[in-house]
XYZ file of C-alpha atoms in Angstrom:
729
model
C -40.079 56.600 22.054
C -38.476 57.318 18.694
C -36.850 60.483 20.050
C -35.245 58.460 22.868
C -33.790 56.014 20.399
C -32.612 58.796 18.085
C -30.768 60.612 20.849
C -28.507 57.662 21.689
C -24.823 58.411 21.223
C -23.345 56.739 18.134
C -20.029 54.939 18.091
C -16.945 56.914 17.061
C -14.769 55.764 14.169
C -12.163 57.662 12.191
C -12.744 57.441 8.455
C -10.490 58.668 5.683
C -11.821 59.657 2.283
C -11.089 57.403 -0.678
C -8.837 58.786 -3.363
C -10.118 59.948 -6.732
C -12.718 62.442 -5.544
C -13.517 65.248 -7.941
C -13.405 68.766 -6.534
C -16.170 71.142 -7.457
C -15.359 74.683 -6.239
C -18.159 76.500 -4.429
C -17.095 79.916 -5.686
C -14.143 82.218 -6.063
C -11.396 81.265 -3.632
C -10.225 84.787 -2.717
C -8.603 85.887 0.494
C -11.015 86.490 3.398
C -13.821 84.947 1.366
C -15.753 82.003 2.868
C -15.454 78.879 0.714
C -17.417 75.594 0.846
C -16.097 72.708 -1.245
C -18.133 69.557 -1.943
C -16.297 66.701 -3.638
C -18.202 63.788 -5.197
C -16.749 60.392 -6.039
C -18.515 59.803 -9.378
C -19.502 62.298 -12.021
C -21.172 59.738 -14.313
C -23.704 57.346 -12.851
C -24.399 54.069 -14.692
C -25.543 50.549 -13.958
C -21.953 49.572 -13.278
C -21.218 52.603 -11.047
C -24.079 53.231 -8.652
C -22.243 54.042 -5.434
C -21.661 57.726 -4.604
C -19.791 59.624 -1.878
C -19.642 63.350 -0.912
C -17.037 65.168 1.205
C -17.458 68.657 2.727
C -14.747 71.210 3.589
C -15.433 74.815 4.761
C -12.816 77.579 4.806
C -13.876 80.550 7.016
C -13.221 84.184 6.263
C -12.443 84.808 9.952
C -15.619 86.692 10.567
C -18.022 83.976 11.603
C -20.582 84.323 14.341
C -20.543 82.356 17.615
C -22.751 79.495 16.406
C -22.492 77.628 13.086
C -24.378 74.919 11.178
C -23.687 72.690 8.146
C -26.836 71.719 6.257
C -26.987 69.386 3.217
C -29.847 68.046 1.114
C -30.319 65.954 -2.054
C -32.983 64.618 -4.374
C -34.696 61.260 -4.094
C -32.215 59.422 -6.348
C -29.502 59.518 -3.654
C -29.941 57.036 -0.780
C -27.732 58.057 2.178
C -26.125 55.158 4.058
C -23.454 56.590 6.327
C -22.330 59.925 7.855
C -18.912 60.895 9.150
C -19.063 63.970 11.429
C -16.410 66.506 10.505
C -13.869 68.313 12.641
C -14.088 72.053 13.490
C -10.901 74.026 13.712
C -11.786 76.180 16.747
C -14.190 73.896 18.531
C -13.803 70.837 20.690
C -16.927 69.178 22.017
C -20.202 67.480 21.170
C -22.044 67.849 17.893
C -25.833 67.669 17.450
C -26.983 65.795 14.309
C -30.514 66.418 13.010
C -31.925 63.938 10.454
C -34.974 64.961 8.404
C -36.909 62.223 6.580
C -39.004 62.544 3.447
C -42.177 62.238 5.490
C -41.228 65.298 7.579
C -40.144 63.410 10.730
C -36.963 64.723 12.345
C -34.489 62.815 14.511
C -31.750 64.339 16.652
C -28.759 62.688 18.223
C -25.724 64.004 20.033
C -22.302 62.725 19.092
C -18.730 63.959 18.852
C -16.432 65.221 16.159
C -15.223 62.633 13.630
C -17.879 60.186 14.791
C -19.517 57.739 12.365
C -23.314 57.531 12.173
C -25.224 54.783 10.349
C -28.055 56.341 8.327
C -29.551 53.158 6.852
C -31.645 52.673 9.976
C -33.600 55.881 9.354
C -35.042 54.985 5.953
C -35.482 57.617 3.252
C -33.632 60.790 4.341
C -33.954 64.115 2.553
C -31.504 66.294 4.530
C -29.020 66.358 7.441
C -27.969 69.233 9.716
C -24.838 69.327 11.932
C -24.349 71.949 14.695
C -21.611 72.185 17.341
C -23.220 72.213 20.801
C -21.103 75.188 21.963
C -19.703 78.465 20.717
C -17.036 78.834 18.057
C -13.874 80.566 19.201
C -11.952 83.237 17.329
C -14.833 83.818 14.892
C -13.466 80.985 12.754
C -15.903 78.149 11.964
C -13.609 76.355 9.500
C -14.507 72.653 9.191
C -13.211 69.577 7.247
C -13.666 65.812 6.947
C -17.471 65.631 6.805
C -18.503 62.689 4.518
C -21.822 61.231 3.376
C -21.831 57.835 1.566
C -24.708 56.252 -0.323
C -26.062 54.713 -3.533
C -27.935 56.007 -6.570
C -31.395 54.588 -7.168
C -31.611 54.518 -10.969
C -35.364 54.094 -10.848
C -35.654 57.511 -9.140
C -32.904 59.242 -11.065
C -33.393 61.690 -13.852
C -30.583 62.798 -16.094
C -28.632 64.144 -13.104
C -28.372 63.629 -9.358
C -27.840 66.845 -7.354
C -26.675 67.542 -3.793
C -26.616 70.946 -2.018
C -24.586 72.087 0.988
C -25.022 75.276 3.093
C -23.065 76.957 5.918
C -25.293 78.877 8.386
C -24.374 81.090 11.365
C -26.041 82.731 14.401
C -25.169 84.973 17.334
C -27.727 83.563 19.768
C -27.813 79.936 18.599
C -31.476 80.123 17.568
C -31.857 82.298 14.520
C -29.494 81.080 11.757
C -28.858 82.732 8.448
C -27.137 81.387 5.361
C -23.597 82.483 4.794
C -22.381 80.308 1.888
C -23.756 77.377 -0.099
C -22.703 75.023 -2.920
C -24.425 72.510 -5.252
C -22.875 69.548 -7.073
C -24.407 67.199 -9.635
C -23.569 63.885 -11.373
C -24.698 62.782 -14.805
C -26.822 59.658 -15.032
C -26.362 57.388 -18.041
C -29.658 55.776 -18.737
C -28.150 53.535 -21.437
C -26.068 50.584 -20.068
C -25.311 46.940 -20.782
C -25.333 43.813 -18.639
C -23.933 40.333 -19.396
C -24.748 37.020 -17.754
C -22.150 34.871 -16.011
C -21.598 31.602 -17.915
C -22.134 28.214 -16.279
C -19.792 25.212 -16.597
C -21.033 21.642 -16.349
C -19.025 18.404 -16.496
C -19.935 14.728 -16.518
C -17.317 13.998 -13.872
C -14.720 16.039 -12.062
C -12.083 13.268 -11.913
C -10.407 11.952 -15.039
C -8.013 9.002 -15.054
C -5.279 8.867 -17.659
C -6.762 8.238 -21.090
C -10.294 8.825 -19.869
C -12.589 11.370 -21.546
C -15.400 13.522 -20.179
C -17.876 15.919 -21.715
C -17.708 19.536 -20.512
C -20.352 22.103 -21.489
C -20.626 25.888 -21.227
C -24.017 27.630 -21.110
C -25.598 30.922 -20.081
C -23.952 33.321 -22.516
C -26.376 36.248 -22.855
C -26.500 40.043 -22.750
C -29.063 42.757 -22.151
C -29.132 46.556 -22.010
C -30.118 49.767 -23.739
C -26.648 50.715 -24.908
C -25.215 49.835 -28.265
C -23.146 46.620 -28.004
C -19.836 47.035 -29.789
C -18.319 43.573 -29.203
C -18.806 40.428 -27.171
C -16.064 37.872 -26.572
C -15.732 34.710 -24.459
C -12.238 33.320 -23.871
C -11.818 29.708 -22.722
C -8.568 28.537 -21.112
C -8.093 24.768 -21.486
C -5.379 23.563 -19.064
C -2.202 21.667 -19.852
C -2.483 17.904 -19.541
C -5.761 17.687 -21.447
C -6.614 17.096 -25.065
C -9.728 18.344 -26.860
C -11.070 15.356 -28.747
C -14.199 17.055 -30.083
C -15.913 20.476 -30.110
C -19.591 21.155 -30.679
C -20.067 24.858 -31.430
C -22.698 26.888 -29.572
C -25.707 28.553 -31.104
C -27.334 31.921 -30.239
C -30.545 33.732 -30.848
C -30.015 37.129 -32.520
C -26.266 36.495 -32.774
C -23.755 34.401 -34.683
C -20.498 33.030 -33.262
C -17.030 32.228 -34.569
C -14.553 29.983 -32.703
C -10.826 30.694 -32.781
C -8.140 28.323 -31.458
C -4.931 30.091 -30.504
C -5.861 32.914 -32.864
C -6.845 30.718 -35.812
C -10.391 29.965 -36.847
C -11.382 26.436 -35.869
C -12.846 24.066 -38.421
C -12.520 20.545 -37.033
C -10.093 18.009 -35.540
C -8.420 17.143 -32.260
C -6.678 19.968 -30.416
C -3.489 18.958 -28.595
C -0.920 21.257 -27.033
C 1.935 21.098 -24.544
C 0.562 24.223 -22.882
C -2.779 25.910 -22.309
C -5.187 26.234 -25.226
C -7.058 29.511 -25.828
C -10.525 29.326 -27.342
C -12.266 32.562 -28.371
C -15.967 32.853 -29.122
C -16.743 36.104 -30.893
C -20.361 37.210 -31.388
C -22.003 39.502 -33.867
C -25.521 40.658 -33.134
C -28.131 40.340 -35.811
C -30.120 43.323 -34.582
C -31.078 45.091 -31.405
C -34.360 43.299 -30.914
C -34.881 42.096 -27.365
C -35.547 38.455 -26.541
C -38.284 38.056 -24.018
C -37.552 35.448 -21.358
C -39.766 32.368 -21.313
C -41.206 33.426 -17.952
C -41.499 37.135 -18.713
C -45.277 36.926 -18.991
C -45.563 36.369 -15.254
C -46.521 39.620 -13.552
C -44.195 39.073 -10.602
C -41.243 37.929 -12.702
C -38.298 40.344 -12.938
C -36.346 38.386 -15.577
C -34.666 40.694 -18.086
C -35.341 40.883 -21.796
C -32.152 39.671 -23.469
C -30.414 41.371 -26.354
C -29.032 37.979 -27.391
C -29.112 34.564 -25.761
C -27.329 31.190 -26.085
C -29.642 28.420 -27.275
C -27.157 25.525 -27.711
C -24.331 24.559 -25.387
C -20.674 24.779 -26.226
C -19.535 21.162 -25.762
C -15.941 20.003 -25.299
C -14.825 16.376 -25.096
C -11.701 16.476 -22.921
C -9.198 13.651 -22.536
C -6.646 13.276 -19.748
C -3.127 12.924 -21.220
C -1.218 14.007 -18.100
C 1.602 11.578 -17.153
C 3.794 13.708 -14.917
C 1.896 13.450 -11.630
C -0.347 10.933 -9.931
C -2.958 13.618 -9.226
C -3.303 17.259 -10.282
C -6.157 19.766 -9.982
C -6.657 21.999 -13.024
C -9.165 24.720 -13.914
C -11.164 25.211 -17.080
C -11.805 28.955 -17.170
C -14.132 31.255 -19.086
C -13.680 35.049 -19.284
C -16.477 37.130 -20.831
C -16.090 40.784 -21.878
C -18.605 43.078 -23.557
C -17.835 46.556 -24.940
C -20.705 49.007 -25.373
C -21.456 52.711 -25.698
C -18.426 54.970 -25.558
C -15.890 52.098 -25.189
C -17.311 51.067 -21.850
C -16.632 47.490 -20.731
C -18.380 44.953 -18.582
C -16.734 41.649 -17.560
C -17.542 38.389 -15.834
C -15.901 34.987 -15.451
C -16.509 31.368 -14.422
C -14.323 28.312 -13.844
C -14.634 24.552 -13.374
C -12.132 22.416 -11.455
C -11.170 18.994 -12.789
C -8.830 16.500 -11.151
C -6.457 14.724 -13.525
C -5.358 11.329 -12.236
C -2.553 9.208 -13.646
C -2.275 5.806 -11.993
C -1.625 2.130 -12.637
C -4.721 0.291 -11.448
C -3.257 -2.600 -9.461
C -5.204 -4.881 -7.180
C -3.711 -5.708 -3.802
C -2.329 -9.260 -3.611
C -3.942 -11.630 -1.137
C -2.159 -14.169 1.054
C -3.682 -17.021 3.053
C -2.366 -20.062 4.920
C -3.551 -23.609 5.531
C -3.167 -23.062 9.289
C -2.292 -20.250 11.672
C -0.650 -22.335 14.409
C 2.206 -24.477 13.095
C 3.680 -27.165 15.390
C 7.384 -27.880 15.191
C 8.520 -29.719 12.035
C 4.993 -29.462 10.558
C 4.291 -28.143 7.072
C 2.165 -25.127 6.128
C 0.900 -24.060 2.723
C 0.934 -20.349 1.826
C -1.289 -19.247 -1.063
C -0.786 -15.974 -2.982
C -3.410 -14.754 -5.458
C -5.319 -11.678 -6.744
C -2.237 -10.308 -8.507
C -4.116 -8.425 -11.229
C -3.462 -5.085 -12.943
C -5.151 -2.834 -15.505
C -3.072 -0.262 -17.361
C -4.465 3.001 -18.699
C -1.031 4.371 -19.576
C 2.336 3.015 -20.643
C 3.723 0.445 -18.172
C 7.404 -0.430 -17.909
C 7.326 -3.080 -15.182
C 5.394 -5.049 -12.570
C 7.447 -6.464 -9.685
C 6.256 -8.377 -6.614
C 8.371 -8.980 -3.500
C 7.374 -11.907 -1.280
C 8.483 -11.929 2.353
C 8.850 -15.387 3.945
C 10.695 -15.219 7.316
C 13.702 -17.509 7.594
C 12.022 -19.321 10.491
C 10.268 -21.312 7.776
C 12.127 -23.705 5.525
C 10.686 -23.406 2.033
C 10.354 -26.842 0.496
C 8.512 -26.193 -2.770
C 7.025 -23.268 -4.698
C 4.247 -23.953 -7.149
C 4.742 -21.093 -9.577
C 1.778 -18.876 -10.558
C 0.447 -18.307 -14.048
C -0.894 -15.136 -15.705
C -2.847 -14.237 -18.837
C -3.231 -10.925 -20.648
C -6.455 -9.199 -21.689
C -6.705 -11.497 -24.727
C -6.209 -14.706 -22.749
C -2.630 -15.308 -23.861
C -0.099 -16.654 -21.401
C 2.141 -14.046 -19.771
C 5.782 -14.684 -18.915
C 7.088 -14.316 -15.367
C 10.553 -14.637 -13.872
C 11.267 -15.671 -10.275
C 14.554 -14.721 -8.612
C 15.689 -16.368 -5.356
C 18.946 -15.272 -3.717
C 20.057 -13.721 -6.993
C 19.495 -16.931 -8.946
C 16.768 -18.135 -11.295
C 15.891 -21.634 -10.012
C 14.875 -24.453 -12.291
C 11.172 -25.216 -12.596
C 10.190 -28.880 -12.775
C 6.550 -29.683 -13.481
C 5.616 -26.052 -12.656
C 7.248 -26.429 -9.242
C 10.481 -25.146 -7.728
C 12.147 -27.538 -5.241
C 14.222 -25.710 -2.632
C 14.376 -27.174 0.904
C 16.063 -23.971 2.068
C 15.483 -20.801 4.095
C 15.180 -17.832 1.754
C 13.697 -14.899 3.716
C 12.320 -13.216 0.587
C 12.257 -13.545 -3.179
C 11.066 -11.553 -6.180
C 8.882 -12.115 -9.217
C 8.647 -9.986 -12.392
C 5.636 -10.190 -14.725
C 6.247 -9.242 -18.366
C 3.317 -7.857 -20.377
C 2.899 -5.837 -23.544
C 0.527 -3.229 -22.150
C 0.639 -3.817 -18.387
C -2.802 -5.433 -18.205
C -2.962 -9.008 -16.905
C -4.763 -11.283 -14.455
C -3.613 -14.209 -12.341
C -4.958 -17.534 -13.588
C -3.159 -19.915 -11.200
C -2.378 -19.415 -7.524
C 1.149 -19.488 -6.217
C 1.431 -22.050 -3.395
C 4.469 -22.242 -1.123
C 4.983 -25.330 1.035
C 7.224 -24.665 4.029
C 8.081 -26.424 7.287
C 8.498 -25.018 10.780
C 12.080 -25.488 11.949
C 12.266 -22.789 14.617
C 13.820 -23.530 17.998
C 11.566 -21.128 19.929
C 7.900 -20.211 19.798
C 7.268 -16.966 17.929
C 4.842 -15.101 15.670
C 5.798 -14.240 12.102
C 4.196 -12.225 9.299
C 3.804 -13.212 5.654
C 3.108 -10.517 3.043
C 3.661 -9.409 -0.541
C 4.348 -5.934 -1.978
C 3.701 -5.136 -5.653
C 5.259 -2.167 -7.476
C 4.117 -0.942 -10.878
C 6.362 1.334 -12.937
C 4.525 3.455 -15.510
C 4.140 6.801 -17.306
C 6.965 9.302 -16.783
C 8.887 7.605 -13.940
C 5.796 7.132 -11.776
C 5.500 4.255 -9.315
C 2.319 2.694 -7.996
C 2.629 0.496 -4.875
C 0.072 -1.853 -3.347
C 0.519 -4.224 -0.411
C -1.195 -7.460 0.438
C -2.867 -8.299 3.687
C -0.547 -9.502 6.442
C -0.925 -13.193 7.281
C 0.241 -13.904 10.823
C 1.467 -17.368 11.821
C 2.309 -18.734 15.257
C 5.266 -21.110 15.127
C 5.690 -23.614 17.922
C 9.228 -24.679 18.701
C 10.638 -27.970 17.496
C 10.824 -30.549 20.335
C 13.993 -32.663 20.026
C 13.417 -36.211 21.412
C 16.180 -37.797 23.558
C 18.676 -39.892 21.681
C 17.735 -43.626 21.791
C 20.008 -45.984 23.759
C 21.867 -48.186 21.272
C 21.146 -51.903 21.514
C 24.109 -53.942 22.780
C 25.933 -55.928 20.165
C 25.649 -59.646 20.896
C 28.793 -61.424 19.879
C 28.588 -65.187 19.357
C 30.563 -67.149 21.938
C 31.591 -70.793 21.932
C 31.451 -72.510 25.277
C 33.475 -75.763 25.324
C 31.867 -78.868 26.702
C 33.199 -79.814 30.150
C 35.775 -82.574 30.089
C 34.466 -85.848 31.449
C 35.989 -86.825 34.774
C 37.426 -90.336 34.870
C 35.704 -92.706 37.271
C 37.192 -95.901 38.700
C 35.227 -99.067 38.034
C 36.951 -101.861 39.998
C 34.581 -104.531 38.854
C 34.855 -103.608 35.178
C 36.907 -106.012 33.169
C 39.836 -104.579 31.343
C 39.367 -103.669 27.763
C 40.554 -106.571 25.643
C 43.516 -105.845 23.582
C 42.988 -105.816 19.910
C 46.048 -107.937 19.623
C 45.212 -111.468 20.826
C 48.814 -112.210 21.485
C 49.179 -109.397 23.951
C 48.863 -110.408 27.567
C 46.978 -107.909 29.764
C 48.885 -106.343 32.616
C 47.782 -107.837 35.883
C 47.366 -104.495 37.593
C 44.110 -102.729 38.304
C 43.148 -100.092 35.774
C 40.877 -97.079 35.906
C 38.409 -97.127 33.088
C 36.439 -93.878 32.276
C 32.756 -93.971 31.991
C 31.539 -94.614 28.487
C 30.688 -91.011 27.578
C 30.395 -89.668 24.114
C 32.810 -86.816 23.530
C 31.506 -84.470 20.888
C 33.689 -83.925 17.966
C 34.864 -80.480 16.852
C 32.272 -80.498 14.101
C 29.509 -81.203 16.625
C 30.709 -78.303 18.783
C 30.771 -75.956 15.841
C 27.288 -77.009 14.796
C 25.937 -76.512 18.304
C 27.596 -73.114 18.600
C 26.259 -72.080 15.234
C 22.770 -73.189 16.316
C 23.059 -71.020 19.441
C 24.032 -67.994 17.354
C 21.265 -65.470 16.590
C 20.702 -64.653 12.942
C 22.525 -61.539 11.823
C 19.616 -59.164 11.272
C 20.872 -55.840 9.895
C 19.737 -52.827 11.943
C 19.540 -50.268 9.141
C 17.749 -46.908 9.230
C 17.725 -43.911 6.950
C 20.059 -42.114 9.302
C 22.616 -45.041 9.382
C 26.016 -43.690 8.397
C 28.042 -46.999 8.598
C 29.544 -47.867 5.254
C 29.515 -51.336 3.697
C 33.283 -51.782 4.048
C 33.190 -51.076 7.784
C 30.379 -53.618 8.288
C 32.348 -56.260 6.387
C 35.410 -55.638 8.542
C 33.396 -56.007 11.740
C 31.835 -59.313 10.616
C 35.197 -60.660 9.551
C 36.635 -59.851 12.966
C 33.743 -61.709 14.620
C 34.499 -64.781 12.488
C 38.186 -64.708 13.429
C 37.268 -64.511 17.103
C 35.084 -67.605 16.762
C 37.914 -69.513 15.094
C 40.377 -68.486 17.816
C 38.000 -69.731 20.472
C 37.585 -73.053 18.673
C 41.329 -73.756 18.580
C 41.763 -74.828 22.269
C 38.604 -76.887 22.050
C 39.999 -78.784 19.116
C 43.306 -79.395 20.895
C 41.587 -80.755 23.964
C 39.407 -82.997 21.896
C 42.456 -84.477 20.173
C 44.013 -85.384 23.514
C 40.900 -86.929 25.051
C 38.859 -88.614 22.374
C 38.598 -89.511 18.799
C 37.552 -86.991 16.179
C 34.720 -87.722 13.805
C 34.715 -86.041 10.427
C 31.246 -84.683 9.767
C 31.911 -84.412 6.063
C 33.259 -87.997 5.446
C 31.524 -89.808 8.336
C 34.535 -92.118 8.576
C 36.293 -93.229 11.726
C 39.989 -92.698 11.944
C 40.608 -95.911 13.817
C 44.264 -95.331 14.350
C 43.803 -91.974 15.964
C 40.874 -93.199 18.003
C 42.812 -96.140 19.415
C 45.829 -93.985 20.094
C 43.824 -91.254 21.737
C 41.764 -93.704 23.781
C 44.821 -95.568 24.944
C 46.627 -92.387 25.909
C 43.611 -90.849 27.580
C 42.330 -93.930 29.463
C 45.481 -95.822 30.349
C 46.151 -95.235 34.020
C 48.363 -97.860 35.652
C 50.353 -98.259 38.733
C 53.451 -98.722 36.702
C 56.253 -96.308 37.200
C 55.977 -92.918 35.629
C 58.645 -93.567 33.110
C 56.535 -96.376 31.683
C 53.428 -94.088 31.097
C 53.084 -93.278 27.424
C 52.945 -89.495 26.870
C 51.957 -87.367 23.810
C 54.789 -85.346 22.462
C 54.275 -81.634 21.583
C 54.839 -82.378 17.946
C 51.958 -84.848 17.930
C 49.636 -82.284 19.601
C 50.590 -79.623 17.109
C 49.991 -81.955 14.208
C 46.624 -82.942 15.605
C 45.499 -79.310 15.976
C 46.588 -78.401 12.474
C 44.833 -81.446 11.112
C 41.651 -80.537 12.986
C 41.722 -76.958 11.714
C 42.320 -78.119 8.179
C 39.470 -80.572 8.419
C 37.088 -77.713 9.538
C 38.195 -75.280 6.842
C 34.845 -75.641 5.144
C 33.021 -74.398 8.243
C 35.232 -71.307 8.330
C 34.561 -70.536 4.692
C 30.841 -71.046 5.257
C 30.838 -68.581 8.171
C 32.718 -65.991 6.140
C 30.244 -66.351 3.289
C 27.363 -65.972 5.719
C 28.882 -62.748 7.087
C 29.399 -61.328 3.594
C 25.850 -62.213 2.581
C 24.522 -60.607 5.789
C 26.419 -57.401 5.103
C 25.048 -57.268 1.585
C 21.528 -57.819 2.834
C 22.024 -55.020 5.395
C 23.218 -52.556 2.754
C 20.394 -53.424 0.371
C 17.855 -53.188 3.173
C 19.149 -49.737 4.170
C 18.977 -48.485 0.605
C 15.487 -49.898 0.195
C 14.258 -48.236 3.388
C 15.859 -44.915 2.420
C 14.222 -44.768 -1.017
C 10.924 -46.048 0.375
C 10.784 -43.191 2.861
C 11.793 -40.656 0.212
C 9.021 -41.934 -2.067
C 6.478 -41.751 0.756
C 7.548 -38.167 1.488
C 7.120 -37.139 -2.149
C 3.755 -38.920 -2.346
C 2.721 -37.092 0.820
C 3.621 -33.708 -0.711
C 1.797 -34.599 -3.928
C -1.321 -35.594 -1.947
C -1.224 -32.253 -0.132
C -0.913 -30.377 -3.403
C -3.792 -32.370 -4.909
C -5.925 -31.793 -1.822
C -5.257 -28.053 -2.023
C -6.161 -28.053 -5.737
C -9.366 -30.022 -5.042
C -10.355 -27.619 -2.266
C -9.839 -24.649 -4.539
C -11.850 -26.349 -7.305
C -14.713 -27.057 -4.894
C -14.740 -23.425 -3.730
């Protein structure tokens, strides 16, 4: 079964030989003399150079037999890993590879020229033989490019590691004889030195500006049989950090000295605008080995150290970086040891730390008293949680508030802030480029502003909000829509860095304002004076004629028409009755009334003049028909009564020329006298109108200020309710 596996054809891969191989001549390189050259990669084998490679080249003398072989063998220290089949000059075909193990077992496989064969699968190999499957033409078996790679097992090595190569030939392909051979060897250095890779540890891998963290370095140790000449550990501390404190390391069987940028360190803070170089130089006390704590275990392979670190190197690093919000830096350690004949061994380790420079600002919060706002209703917007903590220099804190112009801002209750010590912090509010006046910690606006800005002034940038900002606004939109309320805070700090935080977005649904229809104005009722109907004269045939006041006058013996005894009201009675029918002048005054006092006076005066004009014909008629009674004197004007009665009631059958008529002059005089007698009534009416106008104006002013006071009381109640709710929460 093993033979079947061994005879499988290997994959073919072209391989070129690495540079730096050392040529070892097989013998004199004369003309027509066969020559086998074996080149090895390393002449000196040590713990740091354990890999080895051999390359074979054969130059024929032109007198080779038909069949040829290349055989190579080595001692147990060389562990073969890979074979590259060479290329024969005068042959083209398959190549048979025979592999002989240390236990005597032989494997054969058939491959081609320049093929690559993995040897690790066969275990411990002692020799390999390569033979072309056919005859060599032109008696020239020259070959090149055969390579064997492997490692040196130091546990099996003596002072040298040898490898031998042989060229064999045959006429019949069965009986081979040696034609030329060559042996190469490499020196093994039993004395070597090994160093351990250091280990970084840090309390945290993210440092905010001004924050410190402890970083430690451990694991510095070395072991080996060679003489240690020097041991050095270089530490690269990145820019943007400051070394606040250093605790020096301690070693067993070694002492250390710390240098900072080439100068021996004593104490103090180390600050630099660039990287800082720390050098730890060791001097061994002696060559005694330090047994590991677990070396007593039989199965433990821990080395015995030449020297070993017993106390950590501790660095207290502080972040002083102000040029970027975030930057990743490396703390690096490079270790180099020199031993023996100036041989070096190196190792390194690094630790990443993120330097963060930021202004720690909390996001503002906004809330509203309602989310659905009917038309012309008020809503209260509350802004709070405007707090900030500075770890670096701060040049400004600015908040922009966005209030859509669909809302009419009525009042702003300004916020208050305190610093870290509880002292009050100044703030400045700017609206439309102006700094509004603040009355009782409140700004009164009654305007649409869209947005406004507030600046908080602090010494060190650290403050907290101690009083909420409350905005009272009314919905005056003409269409239903959804709006967003928010605040954006910007902090300016360090070297031109800006930190921005945004509040939550408070959405409001505004319902449109419904405009009621204009009310129908009440008709103006003007006082009218309706004259009493004139009494119709009635004939009373049986009534005796009115006796003449003059007893000497003889009555006319003709029938007369005597009017019924009716009482004709005087002008004063008519005026009184008309005034009683008049409605009181109740002023119709509202807050929105725009009629001035002068206009109202003019209207009332015109009404009074109209009444007087209407009374004039009534007075004239009364003069012609009946006597006039003075309401103020209560005296009868007997002469006028007799004259008027005689003129009004005397109807005779006498000729027309004998009827006594009233001349126009008498009528005019009677009217003027009547008007003059009622002058007091006119003055009284005018005074009543003036008093009514005054009452109307005063009533309007009273109603206006009453409503204004109620509105302010309503706003104050809302503000108190909001404060009480916050206190309860």
